[in-house]
PDB file of C-alpha atoms in Angstrom:
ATOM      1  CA  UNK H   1     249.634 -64.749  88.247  1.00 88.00           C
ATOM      2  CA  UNK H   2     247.503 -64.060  91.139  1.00 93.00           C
ATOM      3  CA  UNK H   3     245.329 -60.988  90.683  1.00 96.00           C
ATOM      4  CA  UNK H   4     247.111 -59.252  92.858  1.00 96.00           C
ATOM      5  CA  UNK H   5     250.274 -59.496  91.298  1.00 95.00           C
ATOM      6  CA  UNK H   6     247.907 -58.577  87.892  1.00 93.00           C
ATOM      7  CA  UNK H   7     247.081 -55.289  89.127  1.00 95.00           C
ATOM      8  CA  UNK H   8     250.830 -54.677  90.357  1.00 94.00           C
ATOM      9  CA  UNK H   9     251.908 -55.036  86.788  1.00 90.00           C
ATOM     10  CA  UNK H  10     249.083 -53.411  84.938  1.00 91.00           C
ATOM     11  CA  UNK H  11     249.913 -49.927  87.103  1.00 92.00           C
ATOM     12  CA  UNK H  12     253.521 -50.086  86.595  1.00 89.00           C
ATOM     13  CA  UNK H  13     252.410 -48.898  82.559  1.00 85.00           C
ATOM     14  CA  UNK H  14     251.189 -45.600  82.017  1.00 86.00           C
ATOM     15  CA  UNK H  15     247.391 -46.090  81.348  1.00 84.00           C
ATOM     16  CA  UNK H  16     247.460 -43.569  78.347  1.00 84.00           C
ATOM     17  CA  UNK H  17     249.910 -45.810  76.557  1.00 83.00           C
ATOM     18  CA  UNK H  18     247.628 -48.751  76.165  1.00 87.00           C
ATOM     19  CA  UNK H  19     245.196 -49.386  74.257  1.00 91.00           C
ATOM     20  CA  UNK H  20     244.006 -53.042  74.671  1.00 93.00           C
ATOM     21  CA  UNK H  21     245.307 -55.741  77.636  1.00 94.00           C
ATOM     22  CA  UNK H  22     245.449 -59.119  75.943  1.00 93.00           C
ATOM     23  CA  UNK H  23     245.129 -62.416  77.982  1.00 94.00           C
ATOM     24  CA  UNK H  24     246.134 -65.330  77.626  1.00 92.00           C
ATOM     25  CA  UNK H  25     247.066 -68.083  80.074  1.00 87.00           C
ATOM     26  CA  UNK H  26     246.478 -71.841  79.181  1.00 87.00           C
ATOM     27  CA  UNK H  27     243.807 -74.168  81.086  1.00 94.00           C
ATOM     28  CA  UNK H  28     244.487 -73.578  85.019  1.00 94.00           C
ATOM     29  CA  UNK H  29     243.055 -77.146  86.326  1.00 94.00           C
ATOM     30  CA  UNK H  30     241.498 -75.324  90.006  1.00 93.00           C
ATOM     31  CA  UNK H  31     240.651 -71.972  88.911  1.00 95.00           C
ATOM     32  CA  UNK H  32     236.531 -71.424  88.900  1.00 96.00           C
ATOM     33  CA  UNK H  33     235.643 -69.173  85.899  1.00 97.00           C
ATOM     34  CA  UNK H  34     235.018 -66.459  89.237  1.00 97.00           C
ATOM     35  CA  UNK H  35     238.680 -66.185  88.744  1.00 97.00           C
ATOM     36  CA  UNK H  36     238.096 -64.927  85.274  1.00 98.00           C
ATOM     37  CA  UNK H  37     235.437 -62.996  86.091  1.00 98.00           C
ATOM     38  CA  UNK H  38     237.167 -61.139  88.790  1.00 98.00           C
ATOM     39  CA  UNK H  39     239.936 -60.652  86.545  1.00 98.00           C
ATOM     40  CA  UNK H  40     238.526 -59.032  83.563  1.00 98.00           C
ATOM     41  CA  UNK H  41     236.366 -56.654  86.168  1.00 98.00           C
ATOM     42  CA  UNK H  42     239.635 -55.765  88.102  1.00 98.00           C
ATOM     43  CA  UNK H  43     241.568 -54.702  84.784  1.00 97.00           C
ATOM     44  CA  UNK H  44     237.932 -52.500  83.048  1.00 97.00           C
ATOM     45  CA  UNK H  45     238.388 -51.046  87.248  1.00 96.00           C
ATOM     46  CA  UNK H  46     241.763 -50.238  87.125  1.00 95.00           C
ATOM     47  CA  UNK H  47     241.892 -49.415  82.779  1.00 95.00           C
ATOM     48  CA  UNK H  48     238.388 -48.999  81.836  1.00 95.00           C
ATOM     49  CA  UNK H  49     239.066 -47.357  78.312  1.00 94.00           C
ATOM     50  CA  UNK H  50     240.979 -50.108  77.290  1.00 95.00           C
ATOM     51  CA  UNK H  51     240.061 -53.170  74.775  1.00 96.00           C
ATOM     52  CA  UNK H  52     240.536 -56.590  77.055  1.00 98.00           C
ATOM     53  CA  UNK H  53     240.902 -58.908  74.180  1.00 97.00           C
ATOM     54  CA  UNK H  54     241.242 -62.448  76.237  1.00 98.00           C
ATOM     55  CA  UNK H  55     241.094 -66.005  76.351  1.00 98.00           C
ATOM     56  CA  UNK H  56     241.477 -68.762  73.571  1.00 98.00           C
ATOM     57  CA  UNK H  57     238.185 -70.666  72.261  1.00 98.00           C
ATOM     58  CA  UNK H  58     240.653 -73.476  73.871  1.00 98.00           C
ATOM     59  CA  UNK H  59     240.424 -71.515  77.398  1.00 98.00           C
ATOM     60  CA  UNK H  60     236.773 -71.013  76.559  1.00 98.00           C
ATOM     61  CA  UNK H  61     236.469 -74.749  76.278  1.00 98.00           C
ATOM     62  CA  UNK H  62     237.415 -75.857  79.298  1.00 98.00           C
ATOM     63  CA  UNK H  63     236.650 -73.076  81.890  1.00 98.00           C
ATOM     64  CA  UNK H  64     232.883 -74.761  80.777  1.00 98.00           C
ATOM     65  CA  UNK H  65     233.736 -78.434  81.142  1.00 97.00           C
ATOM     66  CA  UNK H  66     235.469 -77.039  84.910  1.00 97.00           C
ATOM     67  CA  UNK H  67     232.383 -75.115  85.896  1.00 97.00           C
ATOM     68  CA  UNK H  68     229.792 -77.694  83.980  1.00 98.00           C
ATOM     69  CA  UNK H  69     228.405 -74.398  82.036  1.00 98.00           C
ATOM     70  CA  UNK H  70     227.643 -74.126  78.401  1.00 98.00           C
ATOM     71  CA  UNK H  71     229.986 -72.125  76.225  1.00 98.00           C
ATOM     72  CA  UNK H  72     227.247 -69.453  75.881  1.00 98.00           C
ATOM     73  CA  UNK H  73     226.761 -69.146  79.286  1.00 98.00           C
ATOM     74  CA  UNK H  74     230.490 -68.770  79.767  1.00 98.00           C
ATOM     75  CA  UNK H  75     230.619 -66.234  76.959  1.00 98.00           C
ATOM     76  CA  UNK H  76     228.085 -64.356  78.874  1.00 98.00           C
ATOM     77  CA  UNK H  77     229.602 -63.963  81.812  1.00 98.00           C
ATOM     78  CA  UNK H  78     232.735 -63.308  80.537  1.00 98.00           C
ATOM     79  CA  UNK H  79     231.067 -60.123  78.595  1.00 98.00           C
ATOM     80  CA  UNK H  80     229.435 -58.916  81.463  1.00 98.00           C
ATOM     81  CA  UNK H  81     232.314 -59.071  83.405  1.00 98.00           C
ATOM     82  CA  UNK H  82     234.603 -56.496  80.112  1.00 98.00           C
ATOM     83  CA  UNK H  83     235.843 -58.998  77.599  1.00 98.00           C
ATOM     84  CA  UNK H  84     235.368 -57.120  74.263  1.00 98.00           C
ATOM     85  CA  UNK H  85     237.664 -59.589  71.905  1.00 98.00           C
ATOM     86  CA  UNK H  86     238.835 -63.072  71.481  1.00 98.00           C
ATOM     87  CA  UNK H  87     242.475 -63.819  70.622  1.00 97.00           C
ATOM     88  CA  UNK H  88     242.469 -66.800  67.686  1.00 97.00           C
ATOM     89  CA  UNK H  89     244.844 -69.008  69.246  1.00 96.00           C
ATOM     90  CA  UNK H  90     244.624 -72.602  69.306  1.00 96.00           C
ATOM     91  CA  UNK H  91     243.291 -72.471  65.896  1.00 98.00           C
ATOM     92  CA  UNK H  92     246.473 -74.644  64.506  1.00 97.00           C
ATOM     93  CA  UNK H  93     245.377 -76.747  61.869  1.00 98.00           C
ATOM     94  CA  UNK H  94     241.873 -77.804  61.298  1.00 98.00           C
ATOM     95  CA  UNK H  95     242.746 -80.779  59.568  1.00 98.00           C
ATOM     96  CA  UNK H  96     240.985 -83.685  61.737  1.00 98.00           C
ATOM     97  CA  UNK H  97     243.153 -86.387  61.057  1.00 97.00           C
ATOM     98  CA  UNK H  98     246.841 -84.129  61.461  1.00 97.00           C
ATOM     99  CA  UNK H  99     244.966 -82.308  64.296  1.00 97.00           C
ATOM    100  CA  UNK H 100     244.629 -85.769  66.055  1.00 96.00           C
ATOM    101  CA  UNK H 101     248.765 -85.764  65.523  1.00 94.00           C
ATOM    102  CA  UNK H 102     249.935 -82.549  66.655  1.00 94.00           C
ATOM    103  CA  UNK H 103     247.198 -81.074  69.062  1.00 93.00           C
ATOM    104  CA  UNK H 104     245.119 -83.900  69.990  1.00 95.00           C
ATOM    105  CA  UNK H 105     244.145 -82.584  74.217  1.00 93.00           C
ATOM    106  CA  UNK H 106     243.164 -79.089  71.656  1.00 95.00           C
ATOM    107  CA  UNK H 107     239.589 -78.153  71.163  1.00 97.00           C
ATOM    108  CA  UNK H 108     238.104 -80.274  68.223  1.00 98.00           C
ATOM    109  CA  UNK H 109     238.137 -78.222  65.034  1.00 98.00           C
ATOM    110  CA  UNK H 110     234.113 -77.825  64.765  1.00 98.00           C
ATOM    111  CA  UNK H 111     234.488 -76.977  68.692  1.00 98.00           C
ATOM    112  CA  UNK H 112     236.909 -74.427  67.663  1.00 98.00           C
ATOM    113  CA  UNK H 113     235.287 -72.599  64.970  1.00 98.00           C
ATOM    114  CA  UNK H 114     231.933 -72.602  66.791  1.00 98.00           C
ATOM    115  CA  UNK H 115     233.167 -71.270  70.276  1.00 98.00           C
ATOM    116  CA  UNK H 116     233.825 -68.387  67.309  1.00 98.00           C
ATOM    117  CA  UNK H 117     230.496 -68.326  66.118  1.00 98.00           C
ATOM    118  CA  UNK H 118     228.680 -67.858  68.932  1.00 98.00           C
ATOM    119  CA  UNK H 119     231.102 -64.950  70.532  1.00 98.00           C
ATOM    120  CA  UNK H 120     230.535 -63.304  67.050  1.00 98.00           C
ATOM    121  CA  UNK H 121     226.943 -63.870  67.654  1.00 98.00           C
ATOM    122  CA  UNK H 122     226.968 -61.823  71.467  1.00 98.00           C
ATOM    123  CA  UNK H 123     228.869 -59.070  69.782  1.00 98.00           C
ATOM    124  CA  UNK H 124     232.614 -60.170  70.893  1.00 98.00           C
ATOM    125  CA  UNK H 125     235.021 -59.924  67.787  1.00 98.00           C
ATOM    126  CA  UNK H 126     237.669 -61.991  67.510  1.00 98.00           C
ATOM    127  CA  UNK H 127     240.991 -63.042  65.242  1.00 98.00           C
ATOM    128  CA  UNK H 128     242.118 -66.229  63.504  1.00 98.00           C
ATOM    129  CA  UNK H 129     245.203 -67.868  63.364  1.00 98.00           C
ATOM    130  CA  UNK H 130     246.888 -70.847  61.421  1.00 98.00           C
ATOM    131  CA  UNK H 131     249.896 -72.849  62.746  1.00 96.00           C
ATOM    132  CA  UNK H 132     252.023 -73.540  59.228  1.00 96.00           C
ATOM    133  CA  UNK H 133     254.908 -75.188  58.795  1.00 95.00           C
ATOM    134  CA  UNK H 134     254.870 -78.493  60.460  1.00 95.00           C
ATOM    135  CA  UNK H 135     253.263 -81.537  59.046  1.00 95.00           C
ATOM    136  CA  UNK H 136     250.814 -79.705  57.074  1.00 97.00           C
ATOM    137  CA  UNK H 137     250.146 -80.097  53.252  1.00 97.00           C
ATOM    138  CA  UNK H 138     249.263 -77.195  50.916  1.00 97.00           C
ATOM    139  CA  UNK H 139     245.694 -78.590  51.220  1.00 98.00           C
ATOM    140  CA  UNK H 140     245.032 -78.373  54.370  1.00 98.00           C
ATOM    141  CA  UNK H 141     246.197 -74.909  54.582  1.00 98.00           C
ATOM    142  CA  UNK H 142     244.089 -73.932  51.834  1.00 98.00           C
ATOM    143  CA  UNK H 143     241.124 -76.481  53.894  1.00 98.00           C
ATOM    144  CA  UNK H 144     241.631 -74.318  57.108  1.00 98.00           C
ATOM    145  CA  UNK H 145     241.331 -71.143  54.990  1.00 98.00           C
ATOM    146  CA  UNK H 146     238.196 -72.086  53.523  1.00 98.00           C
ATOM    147  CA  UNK H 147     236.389 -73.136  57.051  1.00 98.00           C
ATOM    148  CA  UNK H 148     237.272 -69.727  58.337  1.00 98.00           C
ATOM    149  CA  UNK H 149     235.894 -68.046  55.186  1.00 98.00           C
ATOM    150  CA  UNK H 150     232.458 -69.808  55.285  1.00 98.00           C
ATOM    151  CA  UNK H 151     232.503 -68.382  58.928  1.00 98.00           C
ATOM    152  CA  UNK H 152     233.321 -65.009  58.208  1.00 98.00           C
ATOM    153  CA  UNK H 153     230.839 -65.429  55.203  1.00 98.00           C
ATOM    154  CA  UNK H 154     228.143 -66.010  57.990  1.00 98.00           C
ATOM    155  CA  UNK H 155     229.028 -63.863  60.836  1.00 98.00           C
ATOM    156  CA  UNK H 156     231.884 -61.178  59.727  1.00 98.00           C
ATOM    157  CA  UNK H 157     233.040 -61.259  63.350  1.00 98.00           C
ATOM    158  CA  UNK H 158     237.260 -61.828  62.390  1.00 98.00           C
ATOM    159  CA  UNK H 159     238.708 -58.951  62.358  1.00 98.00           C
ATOM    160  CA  UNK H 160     242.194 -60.220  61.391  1.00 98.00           C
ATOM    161  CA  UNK H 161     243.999 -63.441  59.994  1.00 98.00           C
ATOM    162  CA  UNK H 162     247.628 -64.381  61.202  1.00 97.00           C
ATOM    163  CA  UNK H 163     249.466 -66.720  60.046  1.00 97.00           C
ATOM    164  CA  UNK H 164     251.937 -68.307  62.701  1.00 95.00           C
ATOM    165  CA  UNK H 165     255.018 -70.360  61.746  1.00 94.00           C
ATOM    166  CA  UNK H 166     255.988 -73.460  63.078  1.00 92.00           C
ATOM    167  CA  UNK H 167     259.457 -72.664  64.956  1.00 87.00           C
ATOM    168  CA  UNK H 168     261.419 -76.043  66.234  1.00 80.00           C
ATOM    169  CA  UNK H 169     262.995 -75.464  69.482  1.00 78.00           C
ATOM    170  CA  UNK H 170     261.711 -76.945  72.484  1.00 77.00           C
ATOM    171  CA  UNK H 171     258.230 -78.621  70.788  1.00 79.00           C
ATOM    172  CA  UNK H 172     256.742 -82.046  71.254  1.00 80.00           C
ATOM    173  CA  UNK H 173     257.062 -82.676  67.468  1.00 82.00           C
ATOM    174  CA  UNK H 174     260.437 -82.991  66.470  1.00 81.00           C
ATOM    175  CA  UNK H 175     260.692 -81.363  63.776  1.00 87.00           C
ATOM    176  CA  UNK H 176     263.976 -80.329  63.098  1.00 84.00           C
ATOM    177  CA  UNK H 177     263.513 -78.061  60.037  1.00 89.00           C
ATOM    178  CA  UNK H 178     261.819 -74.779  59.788  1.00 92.00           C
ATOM    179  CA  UNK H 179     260.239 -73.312  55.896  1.00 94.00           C
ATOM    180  CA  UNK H 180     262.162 -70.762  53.949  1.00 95.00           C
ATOM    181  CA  UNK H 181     261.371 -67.289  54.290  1.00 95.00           C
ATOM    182  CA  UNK H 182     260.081 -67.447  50.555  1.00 97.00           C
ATOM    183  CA  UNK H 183     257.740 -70.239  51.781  1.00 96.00           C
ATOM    184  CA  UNK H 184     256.466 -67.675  54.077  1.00 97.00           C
ATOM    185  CA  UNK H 185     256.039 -64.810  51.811  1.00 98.00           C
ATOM    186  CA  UNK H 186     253.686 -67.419  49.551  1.00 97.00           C
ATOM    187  CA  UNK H 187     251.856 -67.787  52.863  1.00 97.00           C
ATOM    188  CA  UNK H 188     250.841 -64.625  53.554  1.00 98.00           C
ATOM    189  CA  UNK H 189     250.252 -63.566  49.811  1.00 98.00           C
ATOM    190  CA  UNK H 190     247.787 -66.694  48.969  1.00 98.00           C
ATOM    191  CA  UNK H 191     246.277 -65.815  52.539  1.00 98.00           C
ATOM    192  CA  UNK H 192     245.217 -62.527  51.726  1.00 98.00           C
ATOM    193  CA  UNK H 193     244.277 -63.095  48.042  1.00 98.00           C
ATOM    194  CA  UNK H 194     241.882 -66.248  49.189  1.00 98.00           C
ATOM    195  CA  UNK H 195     240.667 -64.802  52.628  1.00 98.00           C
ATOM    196  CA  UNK H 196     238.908 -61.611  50.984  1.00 97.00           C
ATOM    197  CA  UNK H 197     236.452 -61.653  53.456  1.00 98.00           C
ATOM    198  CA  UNK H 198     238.675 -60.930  55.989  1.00 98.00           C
ATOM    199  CA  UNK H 199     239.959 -57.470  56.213  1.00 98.00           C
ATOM    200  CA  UNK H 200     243.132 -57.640  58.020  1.00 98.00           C
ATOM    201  CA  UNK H 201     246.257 -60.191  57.325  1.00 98.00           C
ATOM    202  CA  UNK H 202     248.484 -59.549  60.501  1.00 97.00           C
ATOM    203  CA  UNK H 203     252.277 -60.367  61.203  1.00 96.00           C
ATOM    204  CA  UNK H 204     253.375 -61.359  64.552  1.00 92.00           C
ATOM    205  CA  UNK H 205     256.880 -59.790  64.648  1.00 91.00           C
ATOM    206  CA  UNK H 206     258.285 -61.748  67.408  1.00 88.00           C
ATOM    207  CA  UNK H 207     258.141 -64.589  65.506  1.00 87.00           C
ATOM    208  CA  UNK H 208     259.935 -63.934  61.904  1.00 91.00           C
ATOM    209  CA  UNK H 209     261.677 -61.274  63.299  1.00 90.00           C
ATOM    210  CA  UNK H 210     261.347 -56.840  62.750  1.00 92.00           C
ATOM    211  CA  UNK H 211     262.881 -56.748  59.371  1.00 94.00           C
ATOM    212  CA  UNK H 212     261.356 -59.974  57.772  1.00 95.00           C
ATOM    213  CA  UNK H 213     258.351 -58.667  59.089  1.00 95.00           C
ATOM    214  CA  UNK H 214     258.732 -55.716  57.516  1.00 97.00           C
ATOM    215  CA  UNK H 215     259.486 -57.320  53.959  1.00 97.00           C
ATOM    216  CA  UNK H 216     255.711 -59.100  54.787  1.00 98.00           C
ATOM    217  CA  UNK H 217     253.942 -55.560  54.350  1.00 98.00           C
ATOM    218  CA  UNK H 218     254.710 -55.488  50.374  1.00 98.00           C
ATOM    219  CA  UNK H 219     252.543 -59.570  50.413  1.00 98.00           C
ATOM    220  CA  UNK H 220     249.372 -58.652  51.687  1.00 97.00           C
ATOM    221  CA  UNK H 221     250.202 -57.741  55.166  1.00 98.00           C
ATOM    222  CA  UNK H 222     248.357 -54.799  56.869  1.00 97.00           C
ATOM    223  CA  UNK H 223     248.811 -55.037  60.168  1.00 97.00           C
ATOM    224  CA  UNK H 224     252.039 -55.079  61.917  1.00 94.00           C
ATOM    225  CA  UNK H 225     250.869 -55.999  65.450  1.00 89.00           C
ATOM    226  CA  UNK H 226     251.543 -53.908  68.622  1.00 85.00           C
ATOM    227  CA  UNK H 227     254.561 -52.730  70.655  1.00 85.00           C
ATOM    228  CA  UNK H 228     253.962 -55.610  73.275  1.00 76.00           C
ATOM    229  CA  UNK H 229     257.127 -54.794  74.943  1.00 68.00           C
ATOM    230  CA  UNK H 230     258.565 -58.459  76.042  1.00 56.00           C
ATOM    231  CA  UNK H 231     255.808 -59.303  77.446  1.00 57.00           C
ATOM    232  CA  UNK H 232     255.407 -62.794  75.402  1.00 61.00           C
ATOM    233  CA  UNK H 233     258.072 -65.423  75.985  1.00 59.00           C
ATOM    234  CA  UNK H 234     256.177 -67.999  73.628  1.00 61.00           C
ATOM    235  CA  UNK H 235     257.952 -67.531  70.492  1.00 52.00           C
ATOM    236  CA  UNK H 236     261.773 -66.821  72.189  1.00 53.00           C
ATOM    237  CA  UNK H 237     261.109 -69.882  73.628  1.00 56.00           C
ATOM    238  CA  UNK H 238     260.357 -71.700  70.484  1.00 51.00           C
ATOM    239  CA  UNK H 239     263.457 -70.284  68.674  1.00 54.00           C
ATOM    240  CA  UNK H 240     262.738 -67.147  67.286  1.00 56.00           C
ATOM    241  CA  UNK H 241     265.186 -63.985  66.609  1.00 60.00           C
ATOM    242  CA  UNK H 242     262.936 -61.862  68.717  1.00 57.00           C
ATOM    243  CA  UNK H 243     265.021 -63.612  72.095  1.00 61.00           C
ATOM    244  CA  UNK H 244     263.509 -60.694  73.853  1.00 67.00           C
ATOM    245  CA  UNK H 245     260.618 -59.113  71.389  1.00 70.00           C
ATOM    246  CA  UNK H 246     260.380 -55.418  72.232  1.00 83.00           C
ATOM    247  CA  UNK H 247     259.584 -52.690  69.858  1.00 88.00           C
ATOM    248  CA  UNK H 248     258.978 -48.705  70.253  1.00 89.00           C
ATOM    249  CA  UNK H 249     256.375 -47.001  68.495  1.00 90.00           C
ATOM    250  CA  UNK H 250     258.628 -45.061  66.918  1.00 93.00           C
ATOM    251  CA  UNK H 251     260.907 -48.070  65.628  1.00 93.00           C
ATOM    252  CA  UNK H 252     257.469 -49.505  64.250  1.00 94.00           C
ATOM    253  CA  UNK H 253     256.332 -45.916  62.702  1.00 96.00           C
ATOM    254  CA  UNK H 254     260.100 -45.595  60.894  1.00 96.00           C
ATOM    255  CA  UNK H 255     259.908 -49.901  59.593  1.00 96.00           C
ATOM    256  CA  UNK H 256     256.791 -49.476  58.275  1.00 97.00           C
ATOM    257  CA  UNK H 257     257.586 -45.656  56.419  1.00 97.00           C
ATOM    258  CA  UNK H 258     260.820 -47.464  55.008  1.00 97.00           C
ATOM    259  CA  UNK H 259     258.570 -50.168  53.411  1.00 96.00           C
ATOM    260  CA  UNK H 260     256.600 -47.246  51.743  1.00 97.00           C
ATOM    261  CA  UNK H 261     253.552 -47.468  52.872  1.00 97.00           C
ATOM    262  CA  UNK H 262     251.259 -45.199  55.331  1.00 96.00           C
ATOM    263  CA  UNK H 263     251.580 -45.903  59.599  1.00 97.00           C
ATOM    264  CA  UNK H 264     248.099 -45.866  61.375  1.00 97.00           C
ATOM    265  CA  UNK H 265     248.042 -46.822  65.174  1.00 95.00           C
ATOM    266  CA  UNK H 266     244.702 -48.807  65.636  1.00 94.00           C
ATOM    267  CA  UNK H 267     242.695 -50.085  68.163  1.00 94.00           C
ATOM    268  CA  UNK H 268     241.539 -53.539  68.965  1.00 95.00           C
ATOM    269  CA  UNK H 269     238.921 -53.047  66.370  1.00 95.00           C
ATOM    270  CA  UNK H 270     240.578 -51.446  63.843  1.00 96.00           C
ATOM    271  CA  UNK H 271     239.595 -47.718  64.826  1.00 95.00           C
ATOM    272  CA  UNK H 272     241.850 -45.147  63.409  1.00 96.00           C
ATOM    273  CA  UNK H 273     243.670 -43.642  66.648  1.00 94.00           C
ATOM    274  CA  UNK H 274     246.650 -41.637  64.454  1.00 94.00           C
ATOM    275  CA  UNK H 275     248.059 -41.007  61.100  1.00 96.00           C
ATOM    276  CA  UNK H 276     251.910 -40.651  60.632  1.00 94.00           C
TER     277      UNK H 276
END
């Protein structure tokens, strides 16, 4: 998107139904970080109570090799310019050896994981995410877990842990089977029983789906994401139920009172906005 065509669509929402703009866009191979910049300062001009959580420690990465900056000094201008969070994308598997295999043009795992450090370190929280369900052995889950606890150990800067599921259409890998649901369940229990450090395990409903999802809150799972309103295409891309994820608040307040258990809406940092 141009900016232009950014500030189009962030008007078209009613400002006092947001609470955090989340970014996201890949590694543009012209765009200065001056684009970024000018970004993030357009959205705190046009939305400035909002949360911007944006930009992958894979985006990180390379708007420094682009500009020939160091990742703190791109951190730094990034903060001065409104970012507040950091998404935990591009975490996938830390694994070296099965990182080489599935990611390998990915930010090296230590590259990864420090890019985290150091926003933690200027203030910046951020998530963490796992890509399960590929080529990966119960060890190197349970290895990725652990580097992200000795992190959290040091810093507490992740504010949640979501676990993303390898979905088969349209991928480089070929995989053509997907885990069973119980699989999943497993997931998120031994995630939040062995990440205690972290205080939130989130579910990204566009990917397994409302009512799955919903099944995840009774396994560890506090955090049932936001409305988002079709405004991802990853996962429907990749195969996922959600072909066109869009939920209402109130559809999310009534899953989550069915499941018995207590609907908060939350900010990007886990501030209380409402009880229901």
């Amino acid at each position: 998107y141009s900016l232009d065509e950014i500030e189009q669509k962030l008007r078209t929402i009613p400002a006092e139904s947001l609470t955090e703009v989340h970014i996201v866009g890949g590694c543009h191979p012209t765009r200065k970080l001056d684009y970024y910049c000018d970004l993030l300062t357009l959205v705190k001009r046009i939305l400035p109570h909002v949360y911007i959580k944006a930009f992958t420690a894979v985006e990180i990465e390379y708007m420094a090799k682009l500009n020939n900056l160091s990742i703190s000094e791109v951190l730094d201008q990034l903060k001065q310019c409104g970012l507040d969070a950091m998404p935990g994308g591009g975490a996938e598997i830390f694994d070296e050896e099965l990182r080489a295999k599935i990611c390998p043009l990915k930010t090296k795992s230590a590259d990864w994981l420090n890019i985290h450090r150091l926003a933690h370190q200027k203030g910046l929280t951020t998530n963490a995410t796992i890509l399960y369900g590929h080529l990966e052995s119960y060890e190197q889950r349970i290895d990725h877990m652990n580097r992200l606890r000795t992190l959290q150990d040091e810093t507490q800067g992740f504010n949640a842990y979501i676990p993303l599921k390898y979905k088969k259409e349209h991928n480089a890998l070929g995989i053509a089977r997907e885990l069973p649901w119980t699989e999943d369940l497993k997931n998120f229990s031994i995630s939040r029983i062995f990440l205690d450090n972290i205080p939130h395990i989130k579910v990204y409903w566009p990917m397994l789906g409302k009512d799955f999802s919903q099944i995840t809150l009774d396994y560890g799972v506090d955090d049932f994401d936001g409305t988002i309103n079709d405004s991802t295409k990853i996962y429907s891309m990749a195969g996922s139920v959600e072909t066109k994820p869009i939920i209402t608040k109130d559809e999310m307040i009534t899953l989550i009172h069915d499941a018995n258990k207590c609907p908060v809406e939350r900010d990007t940092v886990y501030n209380v906005l409402q009880r229901f």
